[in-house]
CSV table of C-alpha atoms in Angstrom, one decimal:
chain,number,residue,atom,x,y,z
A,167,MET,CA,-0.1,-0.2,-0.2
A,168,LYS,CA,1.5,3.1,-1.2
A,169,GLN,CA,1.5,6.4,1.2
A,170,LEU,CA,0.4,9.3,-1.4
A,171,PHE,CA,0.0,11.9,1.2
A,172,SER,CA,0.2,12.9,5.1
A,173,GLY,CA,-2.0,16.2,6.2
A,174,LYS,CA,-3.0,17.7,8.8
A,175,THR,CA,-5.5,15.0,10.4
A,176,LYS,CA,-4.8,12.0,7.5
A,177,ASP,CA,-2.5,10.0,6.0
A,178,VAL,CA,-3.8,9.2,2.3
A,179,TYR,CA,-2.6,5.2,0.6
A,180,GLU,CA,-3.9,4.2,-2.7
A,181,LEU,CA,-5.1,0.4,-3.3
A,182,SER,CA,-5.0,-2.1,-5.3
A,183,ASP,CA,-7.9,-1.4,-7.2
A,184,GLY,CA,-7.0,1.7,-8.0
A,185,ASN,CA,-9.1,3.6,-4.8
A,186,TYR,CA,-7.7,4.5,-1.8
A,187,LEU,CA,-7.8,4.2,2.1
A,188,LEU,CA,-7.5,7.7,4.2
A,189,GLU,CA,-5.9,6.9,7.1
A,190,PHE,CA,-8.3,9.3,10.3
A,191,LYS,CA,-5.4,10.8,12.4
A,192,ASP,CA,-5.6,11.8,16.2
A,193,ASP,CA,-4.3,14.2,15.5
A,194,VAL,CA,-7.6,18.9,15.2
A,195,THR,CA,-6.6,21.1,14.3
A,196,GLY,CA,-6.0,24.5,16.7
A,197,LYS,CA,-3.9,27.0,18.4
A,198,ASP,CA,-2.1,27.0,21.8
A,199,GLY,CA,-4.0,24.0,22.3
A,200,VAL,CA,-6.7,25.0,21.8
A,201,PHE,CA,-9.2,23.4,19.3
A,202,ASP,CA,-10.7,26.2,16.3
A,203,PRO,CA,-11.9,24.2,12.6
A,204,GLY,CA,-11.1,27.7,11.6
A,205,ALA,CA,-7.2,27.1,12.1
A,206,ASN,CA,-4.0,25.7,9.6
A,207,THR,CA,-2.1,24.1,11.7
A,208,VAL,CA,-2.7,21.4,14.1
A,209,GLY,CA,-3.0,22.6,17.8
A,210,LEU,CA,-3.5,18.6,20.1
A,211,THR,CA,-3.4,15.6,20.0
A,212,ILE,CA,-6.0,13.8,21.8
A,213,GLU,CA,-5.9,9.8,21.9
A,214,GLY,CA,-9.4,8.3,19.9
A,215,ALA,CA,-10.4,11.3,17.7
A,216,GLY,CA,-9.5,10.2,14.8
A,217,ALA,CA,-12.2,7.0,14.8
A,218,ALA,CA,-14.3,9.7,16.5
A,219,GLY,CA,-14.3,12.0,13.3
A,220,LEU,CA,-14.7,8.5,10.8
A,221,ARG,CA,-17.9,7.3,12.7
A,222,LEU,CA,-19.8,11.0,12.5
A,223,THR,CA,-18.0,11.1,8.6
A,224,GLN,CA,-19.7,7.7,8.8
A,225,LEU,CA,-23.6,8.4,9.6
A,226,PHE,CA,-23.1,11.7,7.2
A,227,PHE,CA,-21.9,9.9,4.1
A,228,GLU,CA,-24.3,6.3,5.0
A,229,LYS,CA,-26.8,9.8,5.0
A,230,LEU,CA,-26.3,10.8,2.1
A,231,LYS,CA,-25.1,8.1,0.1
A,232,GLU,CA,-29.1,7.5,0.9
A,233,LYS,CA,-30.5,11.2,-0.6
A,234,ASN,CA,-28.9,9.8,-3.7
A,235,ILE,CA,-26.1,13.0,-3.5
A,236,PRO,CA,-22.3,11.9,-4.7
A,237,THR,CA,-19.5,12.1,-2.1
A,238,HIS,CA,-16.3,10.1,-2.7
A,239,TYR,CA,-17.2,7.8,0.3
A,240,ILE,CA,-17.2,4.0,-0.6
A,241,ASP,CA,-17.3,2.9,3.0
A,242,ALA,CA,-15.5,2.6,6.7
A,243,ASN,CA,-13.9,1.0,9.2
A,244,PRO,CA,-13.8,2.4,12.7
A,245,GLU,CA,-11.7,-0.1,14.0
A,246,GLU,CA,-8.6,0.6,12.5
A,247,ALA,CA,-10.5,4.7,11.8
A,248,THR,CA,-9.8,4.3,7.9
A,249,MET,CA,-11.5,5.4,4.7
A,250,THR,CA,-11.8,3.5,1.4
A,251,VAL,CA,-13.0,6.1,-1.0
A,252,VAL,CA,-13.5,6.1,-4.7
A,253,PRO,CA,-9.9,8.5,-5.8
A,254,ALA,CA,-10.2,12.2,-6.5
A,255,THR,CA,-8.5,15.9,-7.7
A,256,VAL,CA,-9.9,18.9,-5.6
A,257,PHE,CA,-9.6,21.9,-7.4
A,258,GLY,CA,-6.7,23.8,-8.6
A,259,GLN,CA,-4.7,23.0,-5.7
A,260,GLY,CA,-7.8,23.4,-3.6
A,261,LEU,CA,-10.3,24.7,-1.6
A,262,GLU,CA,-12.9,25.1,0.8
A,263,VAL,CA,-16.2,26.0,0.6
A,264,ILE,CA,-17.9,26.6,3.5
A,265,CYS,CA,-22.3,27.0,4.9
A,266,ARG,CA,-22.7,29.0,7.2
A,267,TYR,CA,-25.9,29.5,9.2
A,268,ARG,CA,-24.7,31.9,12.0
A,269,ALA,CA,-22.4,34.4,12.0
A,270,VAL,CA,-18.8,33.2,13.9
A,271,GLY,CA,-15.5,32.6,12.6
A,272,SER,CA,-13.9,33.9,9.8
A,273,PHE,CA,-17.1,35.6,8.8
A,274,LEU,CA,-17.8,37.6,12.1
A,275,ARG,CA,-14.8,38.9,11.8
A,276,ARG,CA,-14.5,40.2,8.5
A,277,TYR,CA,-17.9,41.3,8.4
A,278,GLY,CA,-18.0,42.2,12.2
A,279,LYS,CA,-18.9,46.1,10.5
A,280,TYR,CA,-22.2,44.5,9.9
A,281,VAL,CA,-23.4,41.2,11.4
A,282,GLU,CA,-23.5,40.5,15.4
A,283,GLU,CA,-22.3,37.1,16.9
A,284,GLY,CA,-24.3,34.4,16.0
A,285,GLN,CA,-26.3,36.4,13.9
A,286,SER,CA,-28.6,33.8,11.8
A,287,LEU,CA,-27.1,34.1,7.7
A,288,ASP,CA,-29.8,31.4,5.5
A,289,ALA,CA,-27.5,28.7,4.6
A,290,PHE,CA,-24.6,31.4,3.6
A,291,VAL,CA,-22.3,30.1,1.4
A,292,GLU,CA,-18.7,30.8,0.7
A,293,VAL,CA,-15.5,29.5,-0.8
A,294,THR,CA,-12.0,29.9,0.2
A,295,LEU,CA,-9.0,29.0,-1.7
A,296,LYS,CA,-6.6,26.0,1.3
A,297,ASP,CA,-3.3,28.1,0.9
A,298,ASP,CA,-2.1,27.9,5.0
A,299,GLU,CA,0.1,31.1,3.4
A,300,ARG,CA,-2.3,33.5,3.5
A,301,GLN,CA,-4.7,32.6,6.2
A,302,ASP,CA,-7.2,30.6,3.4
A,303,PRO,CA,-8.3,34.2,1.2
A,304,PRO,CA,-12.1,33.7,0.0
A,305,ILE,CA,-12.0,34.1,-3.0
A,306,SER,CA,-15.3,34.9,-5.4
A,307,GLU,CA,-17.1,33.5,-7.9
A,308,ASP,CA,-15.6,35.2,-10.7
A,309,ALA,CA,-12.3,35.2,-9.6
A,310,LEU,CA,-13.0,31.9,-9.3
A,311,ASP,CA,-13.6,31.1,-13.8
A,312,MET,CA,-11.3,34.2,-14.3
A,313,LEU,CA,-7.9,32.1,-12.6
A,314,GLY,CA,-9.2,28.4,-14.3
A,315,ILE,CA,-10.4,27.1,-11.0
A,316,LEU,CA,-14.0,26.6,-11.1
A,317,THR,CA,-15.9,27.4,-13.5
A,318,LYS,CA,-19.2,29.6,-13.6
A,319,GLU,CA,-21.0,26.3,-14.4
A,320,GLU,CA,-19.6,24.3,-11.2
A,321,TYR,CA,-20.2,27.2,-8.7
A,322,SER,CA,-23.5,26.4,-9.8
A,323,ILE,CA,-23.3,22.7,-8.9
A,324,LEU,CA,-20.9,23.5,-6.2
A,325,LYS,CA,-23.0,26.5,-4.4
A,326,GLU,CA,-26.5,23.8,-4.3
A,327,ARG,CA,-24.9,20.9,-3.2
A,328,THR,CA,-23.4,22.1,-0.8
A,329,LYS,CA,-26.4,23.6,0.2
A,330,GLY,CA,-27.9,20.0,0.0
A,331,ILE,CA,-25.4,18.0,2.1
A,332,SER,CA,-25.1,21.4,5.2
A,333,LEU,CA,-28.1,20.5,5.5
A,334,VAL,CA,-28.1,16.7,5.2
A,335,VAL,CA,-25.5,16.9,7.6
A,336,LYS,CA,-28.2,19.6,10.1
A,337,GLU,CA,-30.6,18.1,10.2
A,338,GLU,CA,-29.5,15.4,11.7
A,339,LEU,CA,-27.4,17.6,14.4
A,340,ALA,CA,-31.1,18.7,15.3
A,341,LYS,CA,-32.6,15.5,15.8
A,342,LYS,CA,-30.6,15.6,19.4
A,343,ASP,CA,-30.8,19.0,19.2
A,344,VAL,CA,-27.7,20.0,18.5
A,345,GLU,CA,-27.6,23.8,15.9
A,346,LEU,CA,-24.8,23.8,13.8
A,347,TYR,CA,-23.5,26.9,13.0
A,348,ASP,CA,-21.1,26.5,10.6
A,349,ILE,CA,-19.8,23.9,8.0
A,350,LYS,CA,-16.5,23.6,6.0
A,351,LEU,CA,-17.4,20.9,3.0
A,352,GLU,CA,-14.6,19.7,0.1
A,353,PHE,CA,-15.1,18.8,-3.2
A,354,GLY,CA,-13.3,16.6,-6.5
A,355,ARG,CA,-13.8,16.1,-9.8
A,356,ASP,CA,-13.9,11.6,-10.4
A,357,LYS,CA,-12.5,10.1,-13.2
A,358,ASN,CA,-15.5,10.9,-15.2
A,359,ASN,CA,-14.9,14.9,-13.9
A,360,GLN,CA,-18.5,14.3,-12.0
A,361,ILE,CA,-18.2,17.1,-8.6
A,362,ILE,CA,-18.1,15.6,-5.6
A,363,LEU,CA,-18.0,15.9,-2.1
A,364,ILE,CA,-14.4,14.6,-0.1
A,365,ASP,CA,-12.7,14.5,3.2
A,366,GLU,CA,-14.2,13.6,5.3
A,367,ILE,CA,-17.3,14.9,7.6
A,368,SER,CA,-16.8,15.6,11.6
A,369,GLY,CA,-16.9,17.9,14.3
A,370,GLY,CA,-13.2,19.8,12.6
A,371,ASN,CA,-14.7,20.5,10.5
A,372,MET,CA,-17.7,22.3,11.4
A,373,ARG,CA,-19.9,23.5,14.7
A,374,ALA,CA,-22.3,22.9,16.3
A,375,TYR,CA,-24.0,23.8,19.3
A,376,LYS,CA,-26.6,22.6,22.1
A,377,ASP,CA,-28.2,25.3,25.0
A,378,GLY,CA,-26.1,28.3,22.8
A,379,LYS,CA,-22.8,26.3,23.9
A,380,TYR,CA,-20.2,25.3,21.8
A,381,ILE,CA,-19.2,21.1,21.1
A,382,GLU,CA,-16.6,19.8,21.2
A,383,PRO,CA,-15.3,17.9,18.5
A,384,LEU,CA,-15.3,14.6,20.9
A,385,ASP,CA,-18.1,15.2,22.4
A,386,LEU,CA,-20.7,15.9,18.8
A,387,GLU,CA,-19.0,12.4,18.2
A,388,LYS,CA,-20.5,11.0,22.0
A,389,LEU,CA,-23.4,13.2,21.4
A,390,ILE,CA,-25.1,11.7,17.9
A,391,VAL,CA,-23.5,8.5,16.9
A,392,LEU,CA,-25.5,6.3,19.4
B,315,MET,CA,-21.4,76.0,4.4
B,316,LYS,CA,-22.2,73.8,6.3
B,317,GLN,CA,-18.6,70.8,6.8
B,318,LEU,CA,-20.4,67.6,7.1
B,319,PHE,CA,-18.2,64.7,7.1
B,320,SER,CA,-13.8,65.8,6.9
B,321,GLY,CA,-12.2,62.4,5.2
B,322,LYS,CA,-8.5,61.4,4.9
B,323,THR,CA,-8.1,63.0,1.6
B,324,LYS,CA,-11.3,65.2,1.6
B,325,ASP,CA,-14.2,67.8,3.0
B,326,VAL,CA,-16.9,67.3,2.4
B,327,TYR,CA,-19.9,70.7,2.6
B,328,GLU,CA,-23.2,71.3,2.1
B,329,LEU,CA,-23.5,74.6,-0.8
B,330,SER,CA,-27.4,76.1,-0.2
B,331,ASP,CA,-29.2,75.0,-3.3
B,332,GLY,CA,-28.5,70.9,-1.4
B,333,ASN,CA,-25.6,70.1,-3.8
B,334,TYR,CA,-22.4,69.6,-2.1
B,335,LEU,CA,-18.7,71.1,-2.1
B,336,LEU,CA,-16.0,68.8,-2.4
B,337,GLU,CA,-12.5,69.9,-1.1
B,338,PHE,CA,-9.9,68.2,-2.1
B,339,LYS,CA,-6.7,68.8,1.1
B,340,ASP,CA,-3.0,67.8,0.5
B,341,ASP,CA,-2.6,64.8,2.0
B,342,VAL,CA,-3.3,60.7,0.0
B,343,THR,CA,-3.2,58.1,1.9
B,344,GLY,CA,0.0,55.6,2.5
B,345,LYS,CA,2.0,54.0,4.8
B,346,ASP,CA,5.5,55.4,6.3
B,347,GLY,CA,5.5,58.1,4.7
B,348,VAL,CA,6.0,56.7,0.6
B,349,PHE,CA,2.4,56.4,-1.2
B,350,ASP,CA,0.3,53.3,-1.2
B,351,PRO,CA,-3.8,53.8,-2.8
B,352,GLY,CA,-4.4,50.4,-0.9
B,353,ALA,CA,-3.6,52.5,2.1
B,354,ASN,CA,-6.1,52.7,5.0
B,355,THR,CA,-3.6,56.0,6.4
B,356,VAL,CA,-2.8,59.9,5.9
B,357,GLY,CA,1.1,59.1,5.0
B,358,LEU,CA,2.1,62.1,3.4
B,359,THR,CA,1.3,65.4,2.9
B,360,ILE,CA,2.4,67.2,-0.2
B,361,GLU,CA,1.2,70.7,-1.5
B,362,GLY,CA,-0.7,71.0,-4.6
B,363,ALA,CA,-1.8,67.4,-4.8
B,364,GLY,CA,-4.9,67.7,-3.7
B,365,ALA,CA,-5.4,70.8,-7.2
B,366,ALA,CA,-3.7,67.8,-9.1
B,367,GLY,CA,-6.0,65.2,-8.0
B,368,LEU,CA,-9.1,67.4,-8.6
B,369,ARG,CA,-7.8,67.7,-12.4
B,370,LEU,CA,-7.3,64.9,-13.3
B,371,THR,CA,-11.1,63.9,-11.8
B,372,GLN,CA,-12.5,66.8,-13.4
B,373,LEU,CA,-10.8,65.0,-17.1
B,374,PHE,CA,-11.9,62.2,-16.1
B,375,PHE,CA,-15.6,63.3,-15.3
B,376,GLU,CA,-16.3,65.1,-17.8
B,377,LYS,CA,-15.0,62.4,-20.1
B,378,LEU,CA,-17.3,60.4,-18.4
B,379,LYS,CA,-20.9,62.9,-18.9
B,380,GLU,CA,-20.6,62.2,-22.9
B,381,LYS,CA,-20.9,59.3,-21.9
B,382,ASN,CA,-23.0,59.6,-20.7
B,383,ILE,CA,-22.5,58.2,-17.6
B,384,PRO,CA,-23.5,58.1,-14.0
B,385,THR,CA,-22.0,60.0,-11.8
B,386,HIS,CA,-22.2,62.7,-9.3
B,387,TYR,CA,-20.0,65.5,-10.9
B,388,ILE,CA,-21.4,69.4,-11.8
B,389,ASP,CA,-18.1,71.0,-12.0
B,390,ALA,CA,-15.1,72.2,-10.8
B,391,ASN,CA,-12.6,74.2,-9.9
B,392,PRO,CA,-9.4,73.7,-9.9
B,393,GLU,CA,-7.4,77.1,-7.9
B,394,GLU,CA,-9.6,76.6,-5.2
B,395,ALA,CA,-8.9,72.1,-5.3
B,396,THR,CA,-13.4,72.7,-5.2
B,397,MET,CA,-15.5,70.2,-7.4
B,398,THR,CA,-19.6,70.3,-6.7
B,399,VAL,CA,-21.3,67.2,-7.0
B,400,VAL,CA,-25.2,66.0,-6.4
B,401,PRO,CA,-25.8,64.4,-2.9
B,402,ALA,CA,-25.8,60.8,-2.5
B,403,THR,CA,-25.2,58.4,-0.2
B,404,VAL,CA,-23.8,55.1,0.1
B,405,PHE,CA,-24.3,51.6,0.0
B,406,GLY,CA,-24.2,50.0,3.6
B,407,GLN,CA,-21.1,52.2,5.3
B,408,GLY,CA,-19.1,52.5,1.8
B,409,LEU,CA,-17.9,50.3,-0.4
B,410,GLU,CA,-15.5,50.3,-2.4
B,411,VAL,CA,-14.7,48.7,-6.3
B,412,ILE,CA,-11.9,47.5,-7.8
B,413,CYS,CA,-11.3,46.5,-11.5
B,414,ARG,CA,-8.2,45.3,-11.9
B,415,TYR,CA,-5.9,44.6,-15.0
B,416,ARG,CA,-2.6,43.3,-13.6
B,417,ALA,CA,-2.3,41.3,-10.4
B,418,VAL,CA,-0.7,43.6,-8.0
B,419,GLY,CA,-1.2,44.8,-4.4
B,420,SER,CA,-4.0,43.2,-2.0
B,421,PHE,CA,-5.3,41.0,-5.3
B,422,LEU,CA,-1.8,39.1,-5.4
B,423,ARG,CA,-1.5,38.9,-1.8
B,424,ARG,CA,-4.5,36.8,-1.9
B,425,TYR,CA,-4.2,35.0,-5.1
B,426,GLY,CA,-0.1,34.8,-5.2
B,427,LYS,CA,-0.3,31.3,-4.9
B,428,TYR,CA,-2.0,30.6,-8.2
B,429,VAL,CA,-1.2,34.5,-10.1
B,430,GLU,CA,2.3,35.7,-10.6
B,431,GLU,CA,2.4,39.2,-10.1
B,432,GLY,CA,2.0,41.6,-12.7
B,433,GLN,CA,-0.2,38.6,-14.7
B,434,SER,CA,-2.3,40.4,-17.6
B,435,LEU,CA,-6.3,39.9,-15.2
B,436,ASP,CA,-9.8,40.6,-17.6
B,437,ALA,CA,-11.3,43.6,-16.7
B,438,PHE,CA,-11.4,41.6,-13.1
B,439,VAL,CA,-14.5,43.1,-10.1
B,440,GLU,CA,-13.9,42.5,-6.7
B,441,VAL,CA,-15.6,44.3,-3.8
B,442,THR,CA,-14.6,45.1,-1.1
B,443,LEU,CA,-16.0,46.4,1.8
B,444,LYS,CA,-14.4,50.0,3.3
B,445,ASP,CA,-13.3,49.5,7.1
B,446,ASP,CA,-10.3,50.3,8.5
B,447,GLU,CA,-10.9,48.1,11.2
B,448,ARG,CA,-10.5,45.1,9.4
B,449,GLN,CA,-8.1,45.7,6.5
B,450,ASP,CA,-10.6,46.3,3.8
B,451,PRO,CA,-12.5,42.9,3.9
B,452,PRO,CA,-13.8,41.7,-0.2
B,453,ILE,CA,-17.1,40.9,-0.2
B,454,SER,CA,-19.1,38.7,-2.3
B,455,GLU,CA,-22.2,39.5,-4.3
B,456,ASP,CA,-24.4,36.7,-2.3
B,457,ALA,CA,-22.8,38.7,1.4
B,458,LEU,CA,-23.7,41.4,-0.3
B,459,ASP,CA,-26.9,40.3,-1.0
B,460,MET,CA,-27.4,38.6,2.5
B,461,LEU,CA,-26.0,41.6,4.2
B,462,GLY,CA,-28.3,44.2,2.1
B,463,ILE,CA,-25.7,46.2,1.1
B,464,LEU,CA,-26.9,45.9,-2.4
B,465,THR,CA,-29.4,43.9,-4.3
B,466,LYS,CA,-28.2,41.1,-6.6
B,467,GLU,CA,-29.6,43.3,-9.4
B,468,GLU,CA,-27.1,45.9,-8.1
B,469,TYR,CA,-24.1,44.0,-7.7
B,470,SER,CA,-24.5,43.5,-11.5
B,471,ILE,CA,-25.0,47.4,-12.8
B,472,LEU,CA,-21.1,47.8,-10.8
B,473,LYS,CA,-19.9,45.6,-11.5
B,474,GLU,CA,-20.6,46.4,-15.8
B,475,ARG,CA,-20.6,49.9,-14.4
B,476,THR,CA,-17.6,49.8,-13.5
B,477,LYS,CA,-15.5,48.2,-16.4
B,478,GLY,CA,-17.3,50.6,-19.0
B,479,ILE,CA,-15.7,53.7,-16.2
B,480,SER,CA,-12.3,52.0,-16.1
B,481,LEU,CA,-11.8,51.0,-19.8
B,482,VAL,CA,-12.9,55.1,-20.2
B,483,VAL,CA,-9.6,55.7,-17.8
B,484,LYS,CA,-7.6,52.8,-19.5
B,485,GLU,CA,-8.1,54.7,-22.3
B,486,GLU,CA,-7.1,58.2,-21.8
B,487,LEU,CA,-4.4,57.5,-20.0
B,488,ALA,CA,-3.1,54.8,-23.4
B,489,LYS,CA,-2.9,58.4,-25.2
B,490,LYS,CA,0.4,59.1,-23.6
B,491,ASP,CA,1.9,55.3,-23.8
B,492,VAL,CA,0.1,55.3,-19.7
B,493,GLU,CA,-1.1,51.8,-18.6
B,494,LEU,CA,-4.0,51.5,-16.0
B,495,TYR,CA,-3.0,47.9,-13.7
B,496,ASP,CA,-6.1,48.1,-11.6
B,497,ILE,CA,-8.5,52.1,-10.5
B,498,LYS,CA,-10.7,51.3,-6.6
B,499,LEU,CA,-14.3,53.3,-7.5
B,500,GLU,CA,-17.1,54.4,-5.7
B,501,PHE,CA,-20.6,54.7,-5.7
B,502,GLY,CA,-23.5,55.7,-4.2
B,503,ARG,CA,-27.4,56.3,-4.0
B,504,ASP,CA,-29.0,59.6,-5.6
B,505,LYS,CA,-32.0,60.3,-4.3
B,506,ASN,CA,-34.2,59.3,-7.1
B,507,ASN,CA,-31.8,55.8,-6.0
B,508,GLN,CA,-29.4,55.5,-9.2
B,509,ILE,CA,-26.3,54.5,-9.1
B,510,ILE,CA,-23.8,57.2,-9.5
B,511,LEU,CA,-20.1,57.0,-10.0
B,512,ILE,CA,-19.3,59.1,-6.7
B,513,ASP,CA,-15.8,59.9,-5.1
B,514,GLU,CA,-12.8,61.6,-7.5
B,515,ILE,CA,-10.7,59.5,-9.9
B,516,SER,CA,-7.3,60.5,-8.9
B,517,GLY,CA,-3.2,59.1,-9.3
B,518,GLY,CA,-4.9,58.3,-5.4
B,519,ASN,CA,-7.6,55.9,-6.9
B,520,MET,CA,-5.5,54.0,-9.5
B,521,ARG,CA,-1.9,52.6,-10.6
B,522,ALA,CA,-1.2,53.5,-13.3
B,523,TYR,CA,2.6,52.1,-15.0
B,524,LYS,CA,4.5,53.7,-17.8
B,525,ASP,CA,7.4,51.5,-19.5
B,526,GLY,CA,6.9,49.5,-16.2
B,527,LYS,CA,7.9,52.1,-14.0
B,528,TYR,CA,5.1,52.8,-11.8
B,529,ILE,CA,3.6,57.0,-11.4
B,530,GLU,CA,3.0,58.5,-8.6
B,531,PRO,CA,0.0,60.0,-8.0
B,532,LEU,CA,1.6,63.8,-8.4
B,533,ASP,CA,3.3,62.5,-12.1
B,534,LEU,CA,0.4,61.0,-13.4
B,535,GLU,CA,-1.3,64.5,-13.5
B,536,LYS,CA,1.6,66.2,-15.0
B,537,LEU,CA,1.0,63.0,-17.5
B,538,ILE,CA,-2.6,62.9,-18.2
B,539,VAL,CA,-3.2,66.5,-17.5
B,540,LEU,CA,-1.6,68.9,-20.6
C-alpha cells in the first residue's frame, strides 16, 4: 500500500484496486492547545479523535448515499480509523466550501461591521482557497472562474450541493437538539469529471452548539453517534 | 456652508442649493511616508496634491459625462481644489469597487498561489467593504445581498458600470502610453435611487505604469493633464 500524502489530520494511501484509503489521525487543528476548526495548524492530539471523526463521517456519508448525493465514500472501518474512497482531484490546489447558518469565526471577523455575533445567516455559502501561507483567503465566483479553478457552471453546482449536504448534516444534528452554526466541506472531480464531496464530515469540520454552548468535536461524536 | 464630513483626503460641505462641495486636501493615503493607494492611513502631505487630484478627476468625470455614464459630478474649480456634486448615499457604510487589469496589490497578496505578479487580468471586478479596522475585507455578491448592502440587480449594474468607467480611464491613460493596472471606484445612490459614480478618480485611486515603472499620483497628473 503506497502512501500518497500525509495531511494535518489524515494520511492517504493508494489501494491495489485503484481506490484510496484514508487513515484518520488523532491530531486535530487548533492553536495553542485549543481546538479551532478554522485553524491551519495541528493544535493538539487527542486519543481516539481519529476514530471518533470517522464514526461521524461514516454516519453522514451513509445519509448522503441514501439521498443519492455523490461523494467519494465507499465504506469505512471505524476500528482501524480508515475509510475507502474513490480517487478525486481537487479544484486548483484545493478549496474549502463553507456553509454558514450563524455569524461566527472568520465571517464575523471580516463582516463584523454589519453582523452581530451569532446572527442567523441563510445557508450562506462561500469559498476559500486552501493556502496556509495566505490564511485561506475567501475567493469570489468571478475570481475562481478567471483563475481557471472552477467554471461558473461548476460554482453553481458546488453552491447548491453545499446547501443540500449542509442541510442533511443540520437536520441530523437537530435530532439531538444540536444546532449547526457552520460547516466546511471539500469537493473534487472524480474520474468522470463529476463533482463529488470528498474528505470527511466530522466535528473538526463544523461548529455545533447545544443550548447556546459550543460542543467540542469528541463530545459531538458521543452525542450524535449512538 | 455647513461641513458635513472630514475624510482622509477630502472635506465635504453642504451648499445652500442642496448640492455638496468637495474640497480636495493635500493629504494622500500611504504608510510610513510612502504613497499607497490601497492604504487606509494618511501617509504624507504633498503641497498641490489636492488640486492635482482634482484636475485628473475633472478630466475623467467630463469624459464620463460625454459618454452619458451617470456620476455625481456637476463642475470643478481646480484653483480652489473644489468640486460640486449631487448628494448621494453610499451602500451600507461604504464600498470600494476595484477593477483589475494586472495582478498587483491585495489581489496578489490573496491569490499569489495562483497568479504571478503583474499577470494580466481580464477587467476583474471585486468589491471590498470600507472598514479600516478590518482591513477593507473583500465581499462577495451573495454576502452583499444577504447583508442587505446591495441587491443582486444592483451588483450587476455596479459591475458593468465599473468595467465601462475603468475602460474610459484606461483608454485615456493609453493615449499617453500609460498602462492602468488597477483602479478603485466608489458608487452611491442619488435621490432617485439611481446608481452613480461618486468620490474622485485621481492618481490616488489607481495604479498606473509607464514602461513597466509605477507612476506616482502627482507625476500621473502632470503626464495626463496638459
